[in-house]
mmCIF file of C-alpha atoms in Angstrom:
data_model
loop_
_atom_site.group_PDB
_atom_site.id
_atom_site.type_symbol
_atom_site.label_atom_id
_atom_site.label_comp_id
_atom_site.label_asym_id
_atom_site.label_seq_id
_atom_site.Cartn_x
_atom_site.Cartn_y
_atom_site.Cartn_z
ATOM 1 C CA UNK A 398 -77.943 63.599 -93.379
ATOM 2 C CA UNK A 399 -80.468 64.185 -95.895
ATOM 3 C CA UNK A 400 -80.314 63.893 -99.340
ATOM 4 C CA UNK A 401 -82.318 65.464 -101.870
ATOM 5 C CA UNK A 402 -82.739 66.735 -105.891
ATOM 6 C CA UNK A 403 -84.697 68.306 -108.176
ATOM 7 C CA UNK A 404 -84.214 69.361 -111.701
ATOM 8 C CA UNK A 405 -84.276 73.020 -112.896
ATOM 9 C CA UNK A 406 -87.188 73.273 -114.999
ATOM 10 C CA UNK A 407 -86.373 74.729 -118.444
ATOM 11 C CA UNK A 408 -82.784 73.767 -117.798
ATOM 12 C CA UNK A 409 -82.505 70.857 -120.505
ATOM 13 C CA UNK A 410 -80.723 72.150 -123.693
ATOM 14 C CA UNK A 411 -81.326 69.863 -126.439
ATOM 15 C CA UNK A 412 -78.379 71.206 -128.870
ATOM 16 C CA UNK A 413 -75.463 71.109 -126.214
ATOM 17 C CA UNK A 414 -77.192 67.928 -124.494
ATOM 18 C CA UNK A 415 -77.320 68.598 -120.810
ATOM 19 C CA UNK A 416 -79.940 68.894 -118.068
ATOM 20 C CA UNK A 417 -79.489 71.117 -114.932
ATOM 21 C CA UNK A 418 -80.138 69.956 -111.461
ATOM 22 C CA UNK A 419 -80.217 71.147 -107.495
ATOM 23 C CA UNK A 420 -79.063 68.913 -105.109
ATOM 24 C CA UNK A 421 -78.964 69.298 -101.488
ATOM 25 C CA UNK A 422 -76.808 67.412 -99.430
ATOM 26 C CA UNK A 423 -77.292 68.436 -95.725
ATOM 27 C CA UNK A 424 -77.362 72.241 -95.718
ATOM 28 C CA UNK A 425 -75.371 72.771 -98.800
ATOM 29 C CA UNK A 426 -76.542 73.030 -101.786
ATOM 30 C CA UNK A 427 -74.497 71.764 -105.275
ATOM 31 C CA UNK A 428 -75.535 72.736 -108.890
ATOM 32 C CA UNK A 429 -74.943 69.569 -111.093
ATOM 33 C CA UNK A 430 -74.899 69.846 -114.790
ATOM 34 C CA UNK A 431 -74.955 66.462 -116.414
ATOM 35 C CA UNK A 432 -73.983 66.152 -120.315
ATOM 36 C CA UNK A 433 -73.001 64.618 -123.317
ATOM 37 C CA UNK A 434 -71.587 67.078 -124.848
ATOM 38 C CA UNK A 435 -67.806 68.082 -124.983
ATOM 39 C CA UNK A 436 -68.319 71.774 -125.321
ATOM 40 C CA UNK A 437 -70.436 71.966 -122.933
ATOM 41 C CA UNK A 438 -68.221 70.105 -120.422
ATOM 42 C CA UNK A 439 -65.245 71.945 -121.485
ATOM 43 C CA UNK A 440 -67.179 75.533 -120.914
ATOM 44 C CA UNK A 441 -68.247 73.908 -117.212
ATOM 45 C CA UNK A 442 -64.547 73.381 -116.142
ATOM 46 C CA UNK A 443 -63.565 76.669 -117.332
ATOM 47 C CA UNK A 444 -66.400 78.598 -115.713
ATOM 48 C CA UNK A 445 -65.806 76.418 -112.536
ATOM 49 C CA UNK A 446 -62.318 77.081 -112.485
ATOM 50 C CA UNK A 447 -62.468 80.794 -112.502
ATOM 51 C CA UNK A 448 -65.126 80.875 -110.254
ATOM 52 C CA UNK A 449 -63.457 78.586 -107.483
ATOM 53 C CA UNK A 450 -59.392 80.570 -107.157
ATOM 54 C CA UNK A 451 -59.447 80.038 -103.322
ATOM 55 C CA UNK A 452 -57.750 82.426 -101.588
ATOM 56 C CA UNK A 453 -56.930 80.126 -99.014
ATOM 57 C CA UNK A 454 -55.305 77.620 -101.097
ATOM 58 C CA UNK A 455 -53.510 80.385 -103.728
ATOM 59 C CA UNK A 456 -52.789 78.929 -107.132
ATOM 60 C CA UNK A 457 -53.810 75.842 -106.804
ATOM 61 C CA UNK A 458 -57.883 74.235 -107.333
ATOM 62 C CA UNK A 459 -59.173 70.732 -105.576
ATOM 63 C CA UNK A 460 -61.356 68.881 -107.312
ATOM 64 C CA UNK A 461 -63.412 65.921 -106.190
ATOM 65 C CA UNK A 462 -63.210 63.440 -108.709
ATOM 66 C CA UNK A 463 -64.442 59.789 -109.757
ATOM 67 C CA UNK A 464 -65.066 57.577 -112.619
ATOM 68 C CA UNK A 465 -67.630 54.373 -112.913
ATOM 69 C CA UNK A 466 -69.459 52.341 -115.284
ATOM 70 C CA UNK A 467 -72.845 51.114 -115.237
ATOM 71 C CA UNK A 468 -72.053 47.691 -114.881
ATOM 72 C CA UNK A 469 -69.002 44.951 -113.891
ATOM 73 C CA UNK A 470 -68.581 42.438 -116.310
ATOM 74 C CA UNK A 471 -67.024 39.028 -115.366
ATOM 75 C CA UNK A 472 -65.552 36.038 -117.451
ATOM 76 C CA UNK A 473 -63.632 32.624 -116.238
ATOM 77 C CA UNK A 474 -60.817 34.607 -116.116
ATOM 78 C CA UNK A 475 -61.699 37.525 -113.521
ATOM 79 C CA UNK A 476 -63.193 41.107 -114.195
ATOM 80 C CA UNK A 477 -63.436 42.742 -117.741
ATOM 81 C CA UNK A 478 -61.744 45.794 -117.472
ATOM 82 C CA UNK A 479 -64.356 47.744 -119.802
ATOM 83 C CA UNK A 480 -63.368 51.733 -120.278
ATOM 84 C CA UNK A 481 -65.094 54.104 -118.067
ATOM 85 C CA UNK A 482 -68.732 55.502 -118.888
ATOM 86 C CA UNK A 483 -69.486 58.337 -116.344
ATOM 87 C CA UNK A 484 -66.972 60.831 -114.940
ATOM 88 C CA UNK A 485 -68.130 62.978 -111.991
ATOM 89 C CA UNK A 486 -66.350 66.391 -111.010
ATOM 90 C CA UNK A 487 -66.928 68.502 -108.305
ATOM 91 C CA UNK A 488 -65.324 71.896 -107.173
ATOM 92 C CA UNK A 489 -66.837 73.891 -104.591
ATOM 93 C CA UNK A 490 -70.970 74.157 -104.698
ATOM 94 C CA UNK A 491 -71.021 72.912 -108.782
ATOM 95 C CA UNK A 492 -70.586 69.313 -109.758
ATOM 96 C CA UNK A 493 -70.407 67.647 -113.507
ATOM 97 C CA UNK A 494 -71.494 64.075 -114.491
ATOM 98 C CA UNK A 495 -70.082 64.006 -118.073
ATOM 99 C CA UNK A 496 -70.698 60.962 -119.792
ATOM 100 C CA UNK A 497 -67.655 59.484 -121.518
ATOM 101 C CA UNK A 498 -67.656 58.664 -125.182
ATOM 102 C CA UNK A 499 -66.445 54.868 -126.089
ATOM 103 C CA UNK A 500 -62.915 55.578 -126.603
ATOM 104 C CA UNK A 501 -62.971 52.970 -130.076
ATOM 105 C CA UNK A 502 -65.602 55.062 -131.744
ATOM 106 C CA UNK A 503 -64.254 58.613 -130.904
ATOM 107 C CA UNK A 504 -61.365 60.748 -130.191
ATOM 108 C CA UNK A 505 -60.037 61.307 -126.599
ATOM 109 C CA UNK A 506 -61.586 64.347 -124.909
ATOM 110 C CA UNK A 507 -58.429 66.644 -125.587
ATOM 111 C CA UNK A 508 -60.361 69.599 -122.787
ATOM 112 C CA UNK A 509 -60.455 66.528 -120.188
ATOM 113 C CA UNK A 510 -56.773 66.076 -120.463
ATOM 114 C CA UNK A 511 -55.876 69.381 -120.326
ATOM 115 C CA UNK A 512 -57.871 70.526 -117.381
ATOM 116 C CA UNK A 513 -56.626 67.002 -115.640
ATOM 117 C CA UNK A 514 -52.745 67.664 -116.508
ATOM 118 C CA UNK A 515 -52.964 71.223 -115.131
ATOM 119 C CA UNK A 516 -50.400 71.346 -112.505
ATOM 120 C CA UNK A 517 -52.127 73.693 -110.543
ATOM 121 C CA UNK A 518 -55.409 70.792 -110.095
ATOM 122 C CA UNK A 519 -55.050 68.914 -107.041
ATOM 123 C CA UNK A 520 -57.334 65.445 -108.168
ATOM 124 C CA UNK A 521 -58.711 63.931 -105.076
ATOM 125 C CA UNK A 522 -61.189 60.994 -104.813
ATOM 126 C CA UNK A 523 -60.825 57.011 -103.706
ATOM 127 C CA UNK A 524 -58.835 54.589 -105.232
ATOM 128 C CA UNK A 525 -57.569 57.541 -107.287
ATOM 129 C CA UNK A 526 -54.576 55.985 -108.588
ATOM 130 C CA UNK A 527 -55.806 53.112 -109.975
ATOM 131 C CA UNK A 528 -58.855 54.962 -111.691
ATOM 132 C CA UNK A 529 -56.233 57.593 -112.747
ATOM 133 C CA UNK A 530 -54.215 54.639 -114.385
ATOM 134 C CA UNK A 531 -57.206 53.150 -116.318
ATOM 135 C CA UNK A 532 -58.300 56.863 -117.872
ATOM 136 C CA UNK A 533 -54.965 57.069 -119.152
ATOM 137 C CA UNK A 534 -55.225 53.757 -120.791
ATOM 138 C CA UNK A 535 -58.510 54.093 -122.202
ATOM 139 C CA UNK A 536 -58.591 58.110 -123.393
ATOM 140 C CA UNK A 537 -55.295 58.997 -123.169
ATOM 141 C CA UNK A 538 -56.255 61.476 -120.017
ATOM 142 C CA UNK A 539 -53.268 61.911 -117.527
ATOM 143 C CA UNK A 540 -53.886 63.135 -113.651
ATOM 144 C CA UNK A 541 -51.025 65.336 -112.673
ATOM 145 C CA UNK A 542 -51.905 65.496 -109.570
ATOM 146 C CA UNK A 543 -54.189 62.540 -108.519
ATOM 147 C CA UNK A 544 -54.053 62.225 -104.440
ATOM 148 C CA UNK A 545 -56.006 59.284 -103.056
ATOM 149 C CA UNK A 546 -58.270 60.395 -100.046
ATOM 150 C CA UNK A 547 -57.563 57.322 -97.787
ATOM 151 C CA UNK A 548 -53.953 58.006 -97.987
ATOM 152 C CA UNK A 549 -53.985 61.947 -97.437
ATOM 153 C CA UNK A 550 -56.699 60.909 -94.397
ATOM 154 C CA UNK A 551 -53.554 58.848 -92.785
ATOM 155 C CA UNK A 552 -51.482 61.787 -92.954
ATOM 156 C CA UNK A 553 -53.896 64.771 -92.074
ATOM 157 C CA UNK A 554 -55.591 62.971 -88.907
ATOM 158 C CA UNK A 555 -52.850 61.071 -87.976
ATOM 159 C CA UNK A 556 -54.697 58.721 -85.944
ATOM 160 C CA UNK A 557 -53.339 55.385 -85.115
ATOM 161 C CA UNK A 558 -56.190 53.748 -83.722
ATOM 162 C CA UNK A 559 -58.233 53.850 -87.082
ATOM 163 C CA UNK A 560 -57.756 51.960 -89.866
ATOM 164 C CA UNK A 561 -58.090 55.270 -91.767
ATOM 165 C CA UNK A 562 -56.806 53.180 -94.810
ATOM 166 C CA UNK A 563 -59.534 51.252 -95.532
ATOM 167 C CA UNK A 564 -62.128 53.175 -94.647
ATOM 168 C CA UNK A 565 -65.127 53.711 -97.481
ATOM 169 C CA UNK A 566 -66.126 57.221 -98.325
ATOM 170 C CA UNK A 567 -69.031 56.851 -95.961
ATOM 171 C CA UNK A 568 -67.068 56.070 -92.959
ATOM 172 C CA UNK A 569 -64.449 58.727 -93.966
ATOM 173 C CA UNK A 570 -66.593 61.259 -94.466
ATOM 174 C CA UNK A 571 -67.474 60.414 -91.118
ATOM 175 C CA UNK A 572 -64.233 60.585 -89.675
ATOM 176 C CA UNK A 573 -62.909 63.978 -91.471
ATOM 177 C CA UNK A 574 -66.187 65.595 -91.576
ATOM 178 C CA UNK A 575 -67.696 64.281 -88.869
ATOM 179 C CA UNK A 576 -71.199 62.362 -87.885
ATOM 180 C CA UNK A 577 -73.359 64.372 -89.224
ATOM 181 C CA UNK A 578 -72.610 63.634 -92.489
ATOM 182 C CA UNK A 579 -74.140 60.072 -92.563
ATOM 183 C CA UNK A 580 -75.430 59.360 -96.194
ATOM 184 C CA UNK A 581 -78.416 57.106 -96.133
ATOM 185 C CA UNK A 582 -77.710 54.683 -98.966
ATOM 186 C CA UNK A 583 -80.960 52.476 -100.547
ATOM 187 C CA UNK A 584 -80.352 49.051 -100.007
ATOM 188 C CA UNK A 585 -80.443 47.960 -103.654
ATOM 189 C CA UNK A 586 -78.936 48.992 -106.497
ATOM 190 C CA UNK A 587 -79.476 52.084 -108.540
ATOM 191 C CA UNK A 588 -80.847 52.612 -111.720
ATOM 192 C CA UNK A 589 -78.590 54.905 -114.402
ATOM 193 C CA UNK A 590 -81.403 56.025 -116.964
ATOM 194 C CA UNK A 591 -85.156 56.849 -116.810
ATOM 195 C CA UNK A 592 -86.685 56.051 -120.580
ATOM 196 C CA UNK A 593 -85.170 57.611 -123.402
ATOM 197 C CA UNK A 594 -86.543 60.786 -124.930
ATOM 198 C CA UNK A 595 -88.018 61.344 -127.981
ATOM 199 C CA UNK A 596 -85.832 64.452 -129.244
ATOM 200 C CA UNK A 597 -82.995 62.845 -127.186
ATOM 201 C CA UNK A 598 -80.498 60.108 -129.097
ATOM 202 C CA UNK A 599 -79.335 59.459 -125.987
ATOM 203 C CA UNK A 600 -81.022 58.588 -122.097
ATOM 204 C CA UNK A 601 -81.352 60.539 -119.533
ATOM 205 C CA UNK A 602 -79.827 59.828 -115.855
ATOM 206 C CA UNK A 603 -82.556 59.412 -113.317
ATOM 207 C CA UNK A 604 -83.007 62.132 -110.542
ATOM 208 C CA UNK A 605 -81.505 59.179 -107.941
ATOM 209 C CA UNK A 606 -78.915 58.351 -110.078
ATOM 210 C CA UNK A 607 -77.751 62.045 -109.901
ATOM 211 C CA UNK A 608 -78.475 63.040 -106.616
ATOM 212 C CA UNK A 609 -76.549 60.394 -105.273
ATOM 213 C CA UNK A 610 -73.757 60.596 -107.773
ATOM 214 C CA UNK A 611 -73.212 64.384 -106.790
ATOM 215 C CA UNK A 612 -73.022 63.922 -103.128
ATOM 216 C CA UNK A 613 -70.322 61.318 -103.272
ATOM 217 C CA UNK A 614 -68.290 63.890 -105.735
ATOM 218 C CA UNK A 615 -69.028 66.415 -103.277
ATOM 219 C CA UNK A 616 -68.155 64.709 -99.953
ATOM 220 C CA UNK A 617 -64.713 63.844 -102.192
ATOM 221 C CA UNK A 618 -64.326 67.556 -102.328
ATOM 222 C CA UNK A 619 -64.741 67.997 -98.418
ATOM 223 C CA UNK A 620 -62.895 65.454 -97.492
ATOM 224 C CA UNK A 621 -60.116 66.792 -99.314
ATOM 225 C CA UNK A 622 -60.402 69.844 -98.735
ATOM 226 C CA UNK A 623 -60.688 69.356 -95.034
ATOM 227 C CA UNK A 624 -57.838 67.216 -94.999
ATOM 228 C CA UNK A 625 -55.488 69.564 -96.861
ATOM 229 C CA UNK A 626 -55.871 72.469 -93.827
ATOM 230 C CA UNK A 627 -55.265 70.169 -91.557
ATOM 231 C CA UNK A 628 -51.944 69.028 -92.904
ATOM 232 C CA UNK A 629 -51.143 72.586 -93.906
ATOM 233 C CA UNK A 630 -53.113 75.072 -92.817
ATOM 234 C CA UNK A 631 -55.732 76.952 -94.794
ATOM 235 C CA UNK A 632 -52.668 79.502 -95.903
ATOM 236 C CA UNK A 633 -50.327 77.005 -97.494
ATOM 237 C CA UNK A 634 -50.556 75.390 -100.772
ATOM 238 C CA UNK A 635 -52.411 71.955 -101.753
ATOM 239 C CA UNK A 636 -49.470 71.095 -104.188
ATOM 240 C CA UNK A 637 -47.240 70.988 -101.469
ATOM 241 C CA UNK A 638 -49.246 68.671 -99.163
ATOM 242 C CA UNK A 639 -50.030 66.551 -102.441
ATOM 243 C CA UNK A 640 -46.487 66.255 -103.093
ATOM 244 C CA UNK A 641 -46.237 65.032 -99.526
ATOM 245 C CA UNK A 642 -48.816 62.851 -99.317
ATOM 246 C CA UNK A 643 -47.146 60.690 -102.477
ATOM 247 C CA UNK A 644 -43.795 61.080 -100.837
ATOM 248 C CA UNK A 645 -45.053 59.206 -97.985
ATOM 249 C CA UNK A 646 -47.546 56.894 -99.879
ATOM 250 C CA UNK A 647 -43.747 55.764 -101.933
ATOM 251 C CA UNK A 648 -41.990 55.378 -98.631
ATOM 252 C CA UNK A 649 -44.074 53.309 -97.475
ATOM 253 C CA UNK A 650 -44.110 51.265 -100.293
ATOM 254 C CA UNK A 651 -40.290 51.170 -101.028
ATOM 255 C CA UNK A 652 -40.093 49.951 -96.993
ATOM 256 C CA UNK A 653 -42.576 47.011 -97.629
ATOM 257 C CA UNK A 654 -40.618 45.920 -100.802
ATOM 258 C CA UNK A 655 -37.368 45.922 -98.630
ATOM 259 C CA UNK A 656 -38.870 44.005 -96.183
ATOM 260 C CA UNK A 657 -40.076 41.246 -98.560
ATOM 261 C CA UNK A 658 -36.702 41.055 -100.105
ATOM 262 C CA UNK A 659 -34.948 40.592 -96.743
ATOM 263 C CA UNK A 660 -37.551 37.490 -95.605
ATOM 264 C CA UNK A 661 -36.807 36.096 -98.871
ATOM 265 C CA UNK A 662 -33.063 36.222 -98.200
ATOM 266 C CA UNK A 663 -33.927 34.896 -94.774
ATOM 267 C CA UNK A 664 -35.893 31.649 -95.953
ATOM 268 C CA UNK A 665 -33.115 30.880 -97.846
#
């Protein structure tokens, strides 16, 4: 599947700090806005929001959804758990790559929180829970509804024979999506920022940085997406096959801590 970007000339706003891009990923094309600047993140969630009520899901909104930093940090004593640095949202055809303020110089983004607590967002990405878990820590932002793809995969495909649960979002794009949507990954590591600019107090992300960046928010989107009308069909509601999805994701988990109890009783 190709992969490709280009920015929107005359795009970059230097008061509300953001640059505008067009990325194509296959045949579909996403509209990334990448910023530093709360309003104009908040004002991107609100447009995207009203411009994404899906008929087909009624009242409820998926969002494709992940959280990095630009580098792992180890000492003697395992990873540094350092707060996150770039959040990346994606609903339908528009995609944001916010960069996060460090939570011990300034005040938690209160318009992240609230569009992430709205009970009527269904969060979906990989290793969602534990990402979910360490925004909370760091800036105070709680996921009401944060559904982890690998898990909803299990239930929505219900296919035995693959490992659906560890899959990578490569593979499972694969699987949901299906093989056509290979991404063609460089084999070394990216680069975050191009130079920094002179009326700029901050750096800007470089064009391969964003491009790929936007398609892995976006293939979080279809998956999900995909993966919800299967389990439901496209009239139902998300929330409902969310709520289903962690229902079984806790069942699961209550059996294996039963089942450890019970070989512990055994050995002794």
């Amino acid at each position: 599947m190709e992969i490709s970007v280009e920015k929107i000339e005359g795009s970059t706003d230097v008061k509300y700090f953001y640059d505008s891009y067009t990325v194509h990923v296959g045949n579909h094309r996403i509209l990334t806005v990448v910023t530093y600047c709360e309003i104009t993140a908040g004002k991107w969630l609100k447009q995207a929001k009203k411009a994404n009520n899906s008929k087909s899901l009624p009242k409820t909104l998926v969002v494709g959804f992940s959280v990095e930093r630009q580098n792992d940090y180890y000492s003697r004593y395992g990873l540094l758990e350092f707060p996150y640095e770039l959040l990346h949202i994606c609903i339908g055809s528009h995609c944001l790559l916010y960069h996060l303020n460090d939570p011990d110089f300034y005040k938690p983004p209160k318009f992240l929180a609230h569009f992430l607590s709205d009970p009527e967002v269904i969060v979906v990405g990989m290793g969602i829970k534990e990402k979910s878990s360490h925004l909370e820590k760091d800036f105070e932002v709680k996921i009401k509804n944060a559904v982890d793809l690998n898990e909803l995969a299990v239930k929505g495909m219900k296919r035995d024979e693959l490992d659906l649960g560890r899959y990578d979002l490569d593979r499972l794009a694969k699987a949901v999506l299906g093989k056509h949507m290979d991404v063609v990954r460089p084999g070394r590591k990216i680069e975050w920022f191009k130079r920094k600019r002179p009326y700029y107090h901050s750096p800007e992300l470089n064009d391969e940085k964003v491009m790929f960046t936007t398609a892995d928010a976006y293939l979080c989107y279809r998956i999900g997406s995909q993966l919800f009308d299967m389990i439901h069909g496209k009239a139902s509601s998300a929330i409902a096959a969310a709520a289903a999805v962690a229902a079984a994701a806790k069942s699961r988990k209550n059996k294996k801590m039963k089942k450890g109890k019970k070989n512990k009783k055994g050995k002794k």
